[in-house]
Short mmCIF file of C-alpha atoms in Angstrom, two decimals:
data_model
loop_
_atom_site.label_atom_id
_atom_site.label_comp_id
_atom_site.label_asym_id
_atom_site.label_seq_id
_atom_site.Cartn_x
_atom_site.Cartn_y
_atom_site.Cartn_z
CA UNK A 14 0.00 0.00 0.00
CA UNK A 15 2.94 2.46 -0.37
CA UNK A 16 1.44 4.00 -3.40
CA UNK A 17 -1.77 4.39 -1.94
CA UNK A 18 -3.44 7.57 -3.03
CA UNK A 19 -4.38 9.90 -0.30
CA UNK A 20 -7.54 11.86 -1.11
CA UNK A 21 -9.48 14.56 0.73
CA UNK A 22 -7.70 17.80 2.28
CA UNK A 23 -5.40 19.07 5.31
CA UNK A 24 -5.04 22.60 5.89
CA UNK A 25 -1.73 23.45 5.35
CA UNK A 26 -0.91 23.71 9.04
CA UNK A 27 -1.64 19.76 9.52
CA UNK A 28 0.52 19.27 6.57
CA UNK A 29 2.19 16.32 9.39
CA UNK A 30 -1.36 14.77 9.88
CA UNK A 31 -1.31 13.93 6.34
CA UNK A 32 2.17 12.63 6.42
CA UNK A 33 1.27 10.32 9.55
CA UNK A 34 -2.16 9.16 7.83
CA UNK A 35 0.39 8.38 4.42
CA UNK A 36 2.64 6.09 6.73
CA UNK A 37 0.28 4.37 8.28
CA UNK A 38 -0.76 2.90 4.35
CA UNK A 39 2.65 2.58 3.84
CA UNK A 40 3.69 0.63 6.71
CA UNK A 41 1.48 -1.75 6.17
CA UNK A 42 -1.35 -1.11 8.77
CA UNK A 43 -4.37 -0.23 6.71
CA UNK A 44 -6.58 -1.34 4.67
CA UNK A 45 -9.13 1.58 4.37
CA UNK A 46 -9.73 4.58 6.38
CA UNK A 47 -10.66 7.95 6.69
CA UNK A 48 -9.28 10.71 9.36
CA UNK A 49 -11.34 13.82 9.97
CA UNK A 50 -10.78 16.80 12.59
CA UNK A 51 -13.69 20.13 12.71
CA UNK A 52 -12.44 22.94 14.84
CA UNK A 53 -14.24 26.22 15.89
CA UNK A 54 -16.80 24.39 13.78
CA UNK A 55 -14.41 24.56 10.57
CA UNK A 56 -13.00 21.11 9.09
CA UNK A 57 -9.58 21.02 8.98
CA UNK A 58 -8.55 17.87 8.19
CA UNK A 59 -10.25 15.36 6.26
CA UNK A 60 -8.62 12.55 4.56
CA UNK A 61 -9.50 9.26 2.81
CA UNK A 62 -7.52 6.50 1.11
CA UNK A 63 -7.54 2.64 0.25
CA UNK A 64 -10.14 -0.05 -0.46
CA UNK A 65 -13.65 -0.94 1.27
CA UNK A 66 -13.26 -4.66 -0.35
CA UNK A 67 -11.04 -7.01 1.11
CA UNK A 68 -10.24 -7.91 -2.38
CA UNK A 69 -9.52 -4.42 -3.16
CA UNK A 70 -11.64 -3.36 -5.91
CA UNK A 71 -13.86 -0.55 -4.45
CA UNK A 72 -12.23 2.37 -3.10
CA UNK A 73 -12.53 3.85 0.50
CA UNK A 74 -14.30 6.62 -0.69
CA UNK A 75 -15.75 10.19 1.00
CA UNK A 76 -19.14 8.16 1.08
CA UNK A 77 -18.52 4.90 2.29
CA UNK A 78 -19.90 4.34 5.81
CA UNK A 79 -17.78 2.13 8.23
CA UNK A 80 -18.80 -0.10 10.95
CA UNK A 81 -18.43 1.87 14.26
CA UNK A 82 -18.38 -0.81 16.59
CA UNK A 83 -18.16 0.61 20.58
CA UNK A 84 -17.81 4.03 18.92
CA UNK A 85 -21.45 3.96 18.47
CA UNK A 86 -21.42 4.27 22.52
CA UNK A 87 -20.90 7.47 22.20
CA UNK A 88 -23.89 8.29 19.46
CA UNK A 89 -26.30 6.89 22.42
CA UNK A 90 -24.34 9.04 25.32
CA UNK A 91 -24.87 12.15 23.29
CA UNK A 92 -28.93 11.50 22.85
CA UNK A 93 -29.27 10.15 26.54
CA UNK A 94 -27.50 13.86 27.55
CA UNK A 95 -30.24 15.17 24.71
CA UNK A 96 -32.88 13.96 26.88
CA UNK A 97 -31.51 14.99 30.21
CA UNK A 98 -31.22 18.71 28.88
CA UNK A 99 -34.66 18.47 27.95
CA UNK A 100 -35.61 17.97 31.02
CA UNK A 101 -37.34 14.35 30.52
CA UNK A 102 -34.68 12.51 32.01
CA UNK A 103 -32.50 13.09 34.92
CA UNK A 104 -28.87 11.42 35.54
CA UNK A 105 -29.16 10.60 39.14
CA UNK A 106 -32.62 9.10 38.02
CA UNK A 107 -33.53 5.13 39.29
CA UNK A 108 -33.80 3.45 36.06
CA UNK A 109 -36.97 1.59 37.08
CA UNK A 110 -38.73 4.93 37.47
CA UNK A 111 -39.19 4.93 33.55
CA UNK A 112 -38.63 1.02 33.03
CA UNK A 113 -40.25 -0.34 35.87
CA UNK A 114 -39.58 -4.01 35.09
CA UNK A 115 -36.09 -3.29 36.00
CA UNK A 116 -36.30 -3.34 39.73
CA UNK A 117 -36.33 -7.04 39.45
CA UNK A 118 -33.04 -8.83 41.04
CA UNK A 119 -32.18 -5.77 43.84
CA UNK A 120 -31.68 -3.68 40.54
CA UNK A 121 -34.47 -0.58 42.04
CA UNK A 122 -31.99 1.64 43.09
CA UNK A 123 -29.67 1.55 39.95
CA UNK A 124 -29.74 4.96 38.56
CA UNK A 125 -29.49 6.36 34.94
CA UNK A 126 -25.72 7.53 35.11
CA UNK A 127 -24.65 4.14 37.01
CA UNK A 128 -26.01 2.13 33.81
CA UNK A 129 -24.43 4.78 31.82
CA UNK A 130 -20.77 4.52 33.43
CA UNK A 131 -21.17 0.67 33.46
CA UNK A 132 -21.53 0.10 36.76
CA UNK A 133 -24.65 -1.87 36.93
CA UNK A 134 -23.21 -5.01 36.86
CA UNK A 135 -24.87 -6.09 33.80
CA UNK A 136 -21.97 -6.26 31.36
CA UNK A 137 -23.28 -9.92 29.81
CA UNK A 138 -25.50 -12.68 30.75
CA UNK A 139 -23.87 -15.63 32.79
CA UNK A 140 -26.56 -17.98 31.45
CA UNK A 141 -26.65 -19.48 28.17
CA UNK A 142 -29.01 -18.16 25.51
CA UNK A 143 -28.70 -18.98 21.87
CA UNK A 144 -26.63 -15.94 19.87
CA UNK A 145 -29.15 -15.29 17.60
CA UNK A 146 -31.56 -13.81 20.84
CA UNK A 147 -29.40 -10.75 20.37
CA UNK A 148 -31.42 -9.37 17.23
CA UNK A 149 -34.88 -9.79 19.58
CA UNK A 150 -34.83 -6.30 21.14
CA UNK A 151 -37.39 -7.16 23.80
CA UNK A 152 -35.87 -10.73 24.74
CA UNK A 153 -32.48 -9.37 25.48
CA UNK A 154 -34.43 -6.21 27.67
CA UNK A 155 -36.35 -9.16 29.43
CA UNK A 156 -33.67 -10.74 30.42
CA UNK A 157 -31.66 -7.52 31.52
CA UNK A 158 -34.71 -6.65 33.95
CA UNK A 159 -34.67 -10.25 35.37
CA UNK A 160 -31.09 -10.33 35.75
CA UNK A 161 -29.25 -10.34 39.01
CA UNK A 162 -26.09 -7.70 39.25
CA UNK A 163 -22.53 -9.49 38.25
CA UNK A 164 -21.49 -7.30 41.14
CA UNK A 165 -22.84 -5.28 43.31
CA UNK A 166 -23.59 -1.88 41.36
CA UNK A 167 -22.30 1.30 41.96
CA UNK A 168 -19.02 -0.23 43.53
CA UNK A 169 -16.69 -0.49 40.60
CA UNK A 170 -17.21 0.05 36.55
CA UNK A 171 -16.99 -3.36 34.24
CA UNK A 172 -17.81 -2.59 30.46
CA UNK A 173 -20.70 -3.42 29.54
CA UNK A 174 -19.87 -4.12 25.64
CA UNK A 175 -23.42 -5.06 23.83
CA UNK A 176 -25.58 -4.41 27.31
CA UNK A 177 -24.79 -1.06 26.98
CA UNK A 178 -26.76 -0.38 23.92
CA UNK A 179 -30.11 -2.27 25.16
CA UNK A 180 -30.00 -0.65 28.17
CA UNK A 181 -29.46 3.06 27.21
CA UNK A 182 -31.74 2.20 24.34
CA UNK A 183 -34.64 1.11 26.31
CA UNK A 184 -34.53 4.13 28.59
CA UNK A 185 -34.11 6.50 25.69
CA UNK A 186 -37.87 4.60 24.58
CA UNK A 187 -39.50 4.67 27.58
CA UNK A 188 -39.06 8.06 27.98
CA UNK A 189 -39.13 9.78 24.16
CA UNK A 190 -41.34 6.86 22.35
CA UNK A 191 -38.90 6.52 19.40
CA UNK A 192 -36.24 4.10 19.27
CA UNK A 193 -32.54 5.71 19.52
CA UNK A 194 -31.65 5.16 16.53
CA UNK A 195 -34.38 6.89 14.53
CA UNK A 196 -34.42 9.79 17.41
CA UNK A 197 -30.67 10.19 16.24
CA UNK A 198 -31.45 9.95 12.38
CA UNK A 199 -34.58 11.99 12.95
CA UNK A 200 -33.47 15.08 15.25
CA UNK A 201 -29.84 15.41 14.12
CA UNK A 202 -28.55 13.24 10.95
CA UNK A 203 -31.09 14.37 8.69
CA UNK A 204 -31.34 18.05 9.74
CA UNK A 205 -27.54 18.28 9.84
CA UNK A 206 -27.09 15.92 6.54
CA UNK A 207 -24.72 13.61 9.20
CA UNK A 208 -24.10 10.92 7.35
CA UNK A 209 -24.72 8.68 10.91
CA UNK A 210 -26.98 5.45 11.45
CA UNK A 211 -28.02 3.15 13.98
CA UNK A 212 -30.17 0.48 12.28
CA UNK A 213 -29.07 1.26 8.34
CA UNK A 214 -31.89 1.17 5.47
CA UNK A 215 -31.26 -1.48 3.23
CA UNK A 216 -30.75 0.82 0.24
CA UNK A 217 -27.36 2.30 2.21
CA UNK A 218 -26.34 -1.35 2.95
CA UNK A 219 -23.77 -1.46 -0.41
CA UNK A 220 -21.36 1.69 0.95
CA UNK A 221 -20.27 -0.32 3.90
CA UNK A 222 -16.56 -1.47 3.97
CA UNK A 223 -16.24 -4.78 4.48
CA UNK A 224 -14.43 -5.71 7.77
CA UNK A 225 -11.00 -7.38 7.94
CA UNK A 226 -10.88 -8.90 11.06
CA UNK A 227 -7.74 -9.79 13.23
CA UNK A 228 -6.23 -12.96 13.09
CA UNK A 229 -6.26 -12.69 17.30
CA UNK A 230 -8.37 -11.78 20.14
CA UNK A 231 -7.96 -9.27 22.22
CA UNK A 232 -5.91 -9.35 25.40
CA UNK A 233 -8.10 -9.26 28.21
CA UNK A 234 -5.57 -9.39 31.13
CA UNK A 235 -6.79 -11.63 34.00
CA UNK A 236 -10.33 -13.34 32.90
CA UNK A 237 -12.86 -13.27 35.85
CA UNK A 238 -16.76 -13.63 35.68
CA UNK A 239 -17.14 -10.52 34.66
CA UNK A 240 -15.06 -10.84 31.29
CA UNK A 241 -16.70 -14.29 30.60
CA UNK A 242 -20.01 -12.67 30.60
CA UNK A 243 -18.87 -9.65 28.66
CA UNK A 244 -16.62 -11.30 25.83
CA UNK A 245 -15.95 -14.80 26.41
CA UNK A 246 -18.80 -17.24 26.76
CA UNK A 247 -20.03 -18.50 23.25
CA UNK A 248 -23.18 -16.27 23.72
CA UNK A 249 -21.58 -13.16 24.07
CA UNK A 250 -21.60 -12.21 20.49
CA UNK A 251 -24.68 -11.96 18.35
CA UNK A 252 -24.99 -15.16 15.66
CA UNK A 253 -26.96 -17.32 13.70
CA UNK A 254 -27.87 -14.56 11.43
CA UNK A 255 -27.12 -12.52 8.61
CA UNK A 256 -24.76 -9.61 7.96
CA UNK A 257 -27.20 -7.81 6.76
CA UNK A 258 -29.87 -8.53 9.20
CA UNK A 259 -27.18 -7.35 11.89
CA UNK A 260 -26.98 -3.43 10.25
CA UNK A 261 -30.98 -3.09 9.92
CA UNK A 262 -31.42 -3.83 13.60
CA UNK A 263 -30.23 -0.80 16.14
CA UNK A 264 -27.88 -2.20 18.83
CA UNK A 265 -26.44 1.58 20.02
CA UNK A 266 -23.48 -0.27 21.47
CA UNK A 267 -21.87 -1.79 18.56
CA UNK A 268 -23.25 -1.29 14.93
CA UNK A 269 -23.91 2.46 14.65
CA UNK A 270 -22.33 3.20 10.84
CA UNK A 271 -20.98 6.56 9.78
CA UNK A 272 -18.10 8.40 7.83
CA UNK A 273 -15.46 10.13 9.85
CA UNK A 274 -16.52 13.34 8.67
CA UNK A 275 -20.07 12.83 10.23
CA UNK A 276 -18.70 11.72 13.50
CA UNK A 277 -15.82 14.73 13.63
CA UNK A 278 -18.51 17.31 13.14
CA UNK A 279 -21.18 16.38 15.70
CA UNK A 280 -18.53 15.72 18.38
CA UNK A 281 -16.46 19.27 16.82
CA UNK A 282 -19.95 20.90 18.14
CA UNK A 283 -19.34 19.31 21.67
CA UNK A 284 -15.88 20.57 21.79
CA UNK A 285 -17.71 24.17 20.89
CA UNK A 286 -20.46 24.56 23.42
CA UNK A 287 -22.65 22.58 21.16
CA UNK A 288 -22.77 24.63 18.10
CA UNK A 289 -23.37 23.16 15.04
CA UNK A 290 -24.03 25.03 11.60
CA UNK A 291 -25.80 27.73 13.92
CA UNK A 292 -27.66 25.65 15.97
CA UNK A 293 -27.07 24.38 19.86
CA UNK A 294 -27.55 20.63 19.93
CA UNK A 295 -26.60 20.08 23.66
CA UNK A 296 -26.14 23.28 26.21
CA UNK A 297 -22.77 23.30 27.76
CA UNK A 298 -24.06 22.57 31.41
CA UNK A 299 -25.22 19.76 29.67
CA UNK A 300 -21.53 18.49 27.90
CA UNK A 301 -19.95 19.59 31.04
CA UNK A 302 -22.35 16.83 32.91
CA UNK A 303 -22.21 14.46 30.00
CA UNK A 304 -18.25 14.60 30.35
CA UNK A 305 -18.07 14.30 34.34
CA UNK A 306 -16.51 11.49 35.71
CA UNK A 307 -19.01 8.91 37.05
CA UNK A 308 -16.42 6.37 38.73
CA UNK A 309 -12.70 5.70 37.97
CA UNK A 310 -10.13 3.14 38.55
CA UNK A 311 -8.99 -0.46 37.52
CA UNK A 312 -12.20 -1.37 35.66
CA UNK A 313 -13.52 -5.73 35.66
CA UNK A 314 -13.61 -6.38 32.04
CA UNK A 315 -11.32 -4.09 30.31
CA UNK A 316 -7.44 -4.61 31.40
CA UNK A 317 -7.03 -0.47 32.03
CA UNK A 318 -8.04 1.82 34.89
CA UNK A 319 -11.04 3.89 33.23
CA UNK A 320 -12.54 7.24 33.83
CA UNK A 321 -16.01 6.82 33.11
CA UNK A 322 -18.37 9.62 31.90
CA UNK A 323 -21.98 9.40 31.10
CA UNK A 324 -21.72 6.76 28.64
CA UNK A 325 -18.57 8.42 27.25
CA UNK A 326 -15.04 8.15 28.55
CA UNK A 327 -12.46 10.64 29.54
CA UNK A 328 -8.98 11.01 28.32
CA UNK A 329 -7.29 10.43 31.35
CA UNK A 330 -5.51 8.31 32.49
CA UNK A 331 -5.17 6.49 28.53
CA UNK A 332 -4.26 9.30 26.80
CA UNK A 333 -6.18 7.33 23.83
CA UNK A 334 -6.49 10.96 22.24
CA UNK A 335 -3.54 12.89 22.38
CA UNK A 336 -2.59 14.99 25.76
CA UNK A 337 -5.99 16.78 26.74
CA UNK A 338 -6.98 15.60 30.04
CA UNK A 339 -10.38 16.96 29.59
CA UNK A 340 -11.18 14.82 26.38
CA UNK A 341 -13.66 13.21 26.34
CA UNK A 342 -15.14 10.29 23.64
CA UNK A 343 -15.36 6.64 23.16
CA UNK A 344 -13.16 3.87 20.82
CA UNK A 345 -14.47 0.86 19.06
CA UNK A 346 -13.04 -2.94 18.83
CA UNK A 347 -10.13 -2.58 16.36
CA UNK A 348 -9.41 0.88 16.11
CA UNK A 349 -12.35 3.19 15.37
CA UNK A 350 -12.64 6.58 17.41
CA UNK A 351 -14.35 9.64 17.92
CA UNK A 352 -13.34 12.81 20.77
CA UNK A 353 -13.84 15.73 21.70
CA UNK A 354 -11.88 18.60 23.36
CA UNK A 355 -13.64 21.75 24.50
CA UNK A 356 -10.33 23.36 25.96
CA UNK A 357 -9.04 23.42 22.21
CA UNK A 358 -12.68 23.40 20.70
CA UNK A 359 -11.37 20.23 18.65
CA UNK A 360 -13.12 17.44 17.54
CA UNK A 361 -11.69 14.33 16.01
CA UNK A 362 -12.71 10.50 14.73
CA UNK A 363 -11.16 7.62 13.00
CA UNK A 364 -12.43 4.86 10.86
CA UNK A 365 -11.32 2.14 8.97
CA UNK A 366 -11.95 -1.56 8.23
CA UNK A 367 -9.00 -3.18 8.74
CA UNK A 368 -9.40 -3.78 12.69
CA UNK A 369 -6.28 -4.21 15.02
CA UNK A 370 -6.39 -6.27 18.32
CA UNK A 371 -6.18 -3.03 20.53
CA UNK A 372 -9.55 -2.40 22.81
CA UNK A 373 -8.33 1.06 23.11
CA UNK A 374 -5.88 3.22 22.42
CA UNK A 375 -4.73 1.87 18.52
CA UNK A 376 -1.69 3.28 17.43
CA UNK A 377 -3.09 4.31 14.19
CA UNK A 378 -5.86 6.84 14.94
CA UNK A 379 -2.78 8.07 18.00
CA UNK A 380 -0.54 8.74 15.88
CA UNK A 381 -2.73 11.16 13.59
CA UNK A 382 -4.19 12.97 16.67
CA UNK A 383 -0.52 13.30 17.93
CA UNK A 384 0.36 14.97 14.85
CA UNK A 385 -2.71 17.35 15.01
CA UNK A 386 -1.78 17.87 18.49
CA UNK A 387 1.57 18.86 17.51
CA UNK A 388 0.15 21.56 14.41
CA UNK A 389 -1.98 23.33 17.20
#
């Protein structure tokens, strides 16, 4: 891929970010991808290059949508804080006072921002279940309700890697009446023409890059019960269906699709008191709560000591996005990335579709922000 031909623009002052985004193709590490910064609500950086196809025939082009992964955690943080600065919703909120089902198990006193910060203790079931029950929306919130806590919440964070998305999404319901997804598509994609989804329209379904997976796992550090439920057990994955069946259904955990471009400028307006094109999509009492740390420390599933937001996480202590303490975003299984930095009014995000083993943190998407970082 040394010859690969990098398309899109830099602004002369990111002239390195181009130059990092060129190695990475030439080193070997790509296979598609696009790199996009916004700031003061101005793109500044927005590159493309390589192939969608595995058998490299179809370029990565300015409209091909890539799978997002955990990324899309961040999508469903953004429209949970939506609701809360509406009013309809409060962070410190039990969860069973608008899903009332969910007391079950000594879950009553659970609260909105605890689920949120993955503290719940609900990170996967410990009982087997066919894969496939993942595409039954209800089914999987019926069994969330029922379930007993891993651990007891509130005492430590474990991430919560598909949960997540059923659990944020069935609050967002019971209190709006839309599914996330289409809230997201309805009240900011199509206004703001962000090219964004969570549960894609068949007709989009033929601009997604196909994935190239690793040839390895992860590495989860020590394996407990927690980790098992999350990742490990042979249930912890959706299966037994198709592709294609996977991207029409909303999970706003893991298969949110979008271009970098979309993702740079909605988080851009977080990183600028939630301006975007002239219109306030979140106050900034509202991205200053959204960004808060919930709970920090060594988390149970993930090998790293977190700072959990509200369904976002901060920069410290990873450093996943360059040296702003006060970042704040979310990364998705094998490299995918979106952030935001109000201090520098910045907003950044990564895609591609050739995935790495790194839960967080990938060296690609790093080393682009580091060179941003260093044009400031």
């Amino acid at each position: 891929m040394a010859d690969v031909e990098i398309l899109g623009f830099a602004h002369p002052s990111f002239g390195a970010v181009k130059d990092a985004f060129a190695a990475n193709f030439a080193e070997g590490r790509e296979l598609g991808a696009r790199f996009s910064l916004v700031r003061e609500g101005e793109t500044v950086v927005d590159l493309h290059a390589g192939f969608a196809d595995r058998a490299r025939t179809r370029p990565f082009g300015a409209d091909t949508l890539a799978t997002l992964f955990s990324t899309t955690k961040a999508l469903a943080a953004l429209m949970m804080a939506r609701l809360v600065d509406q009013r309809r919703l409060a962070y410190d909120q039990p969860v069973a006072e608008v899903w009332p089902e969910f007391a079950q198990a000594g879950k009553a006193a659970i609260t909105v921002e605890q689920a949120l910060s993955h503290q719940a203790g609900l990170c996967g079931f410990v009982e087997p279940m066919e894969p496939s029950l993942w595409f039954d929306w209800q089914a999987i919130c019926d069994r969330l309700a029922a379930m007993a806590p891993i651990w007891p919440p509130g005492t430590a964070s474990g991430y919560h890697p598909l949960t997540y998305g059923y659990l944020a999404g069935e609050i967002f319901r019971r209190v709006d009446g839309r599914t996330l997804g289409r809230a997201l598509h309805e009240d900011l994609a199509e206004p703001f023409g962000l090219d964004i989804w969570i549960g894609l329209p068949d007709a989009e379904h033929d601009r997604v890059a196909q994935v190239q997976r690793p040839s390895a796992l992860p590495d989860f550090g020590e394996i407990n019960a927690a980790t098992r439920a999350a990742f490990l057990s042979p249930w912890s994955q959706p299966g037994g269906r198709p592709e294609a069946e996977w991207r029409r259904i909303e999970v706003p955990s893991a298969n949110g699709h979008a271009t970098a471009l979309a993702l740079a400028r909605l988080f851009g307006a977080l990183a600028d008191d939630g301006w975007l094109d002239g219109e306030q999509i979140l106050s900034p009492a509202l991205i200053g709560e959204l960004s808060r740390e919930r709970i920090g420390g060594q988390d149970l599933v993930l090998p790293f000591e977190m700072s959990w937001a509200a369904g976002v996480f901060r920069n410290a202590p990873l450093k996943a996005w360059g040296p702003a303490e006060q970042s704040f975003g979310h990364s998705g299984w094998g490299g995918s990335c979106v952030f935001a930095d109000p201090e520098r009014r910045l907003g950044g995000a990564y895609v591609m579709n050739k995935q790495s083993t790194d839960l967080v943190g990938d060296a690609r998407p790093k080393r682009l922000i580091e060179a941003a970082y260093a044009a400031l």
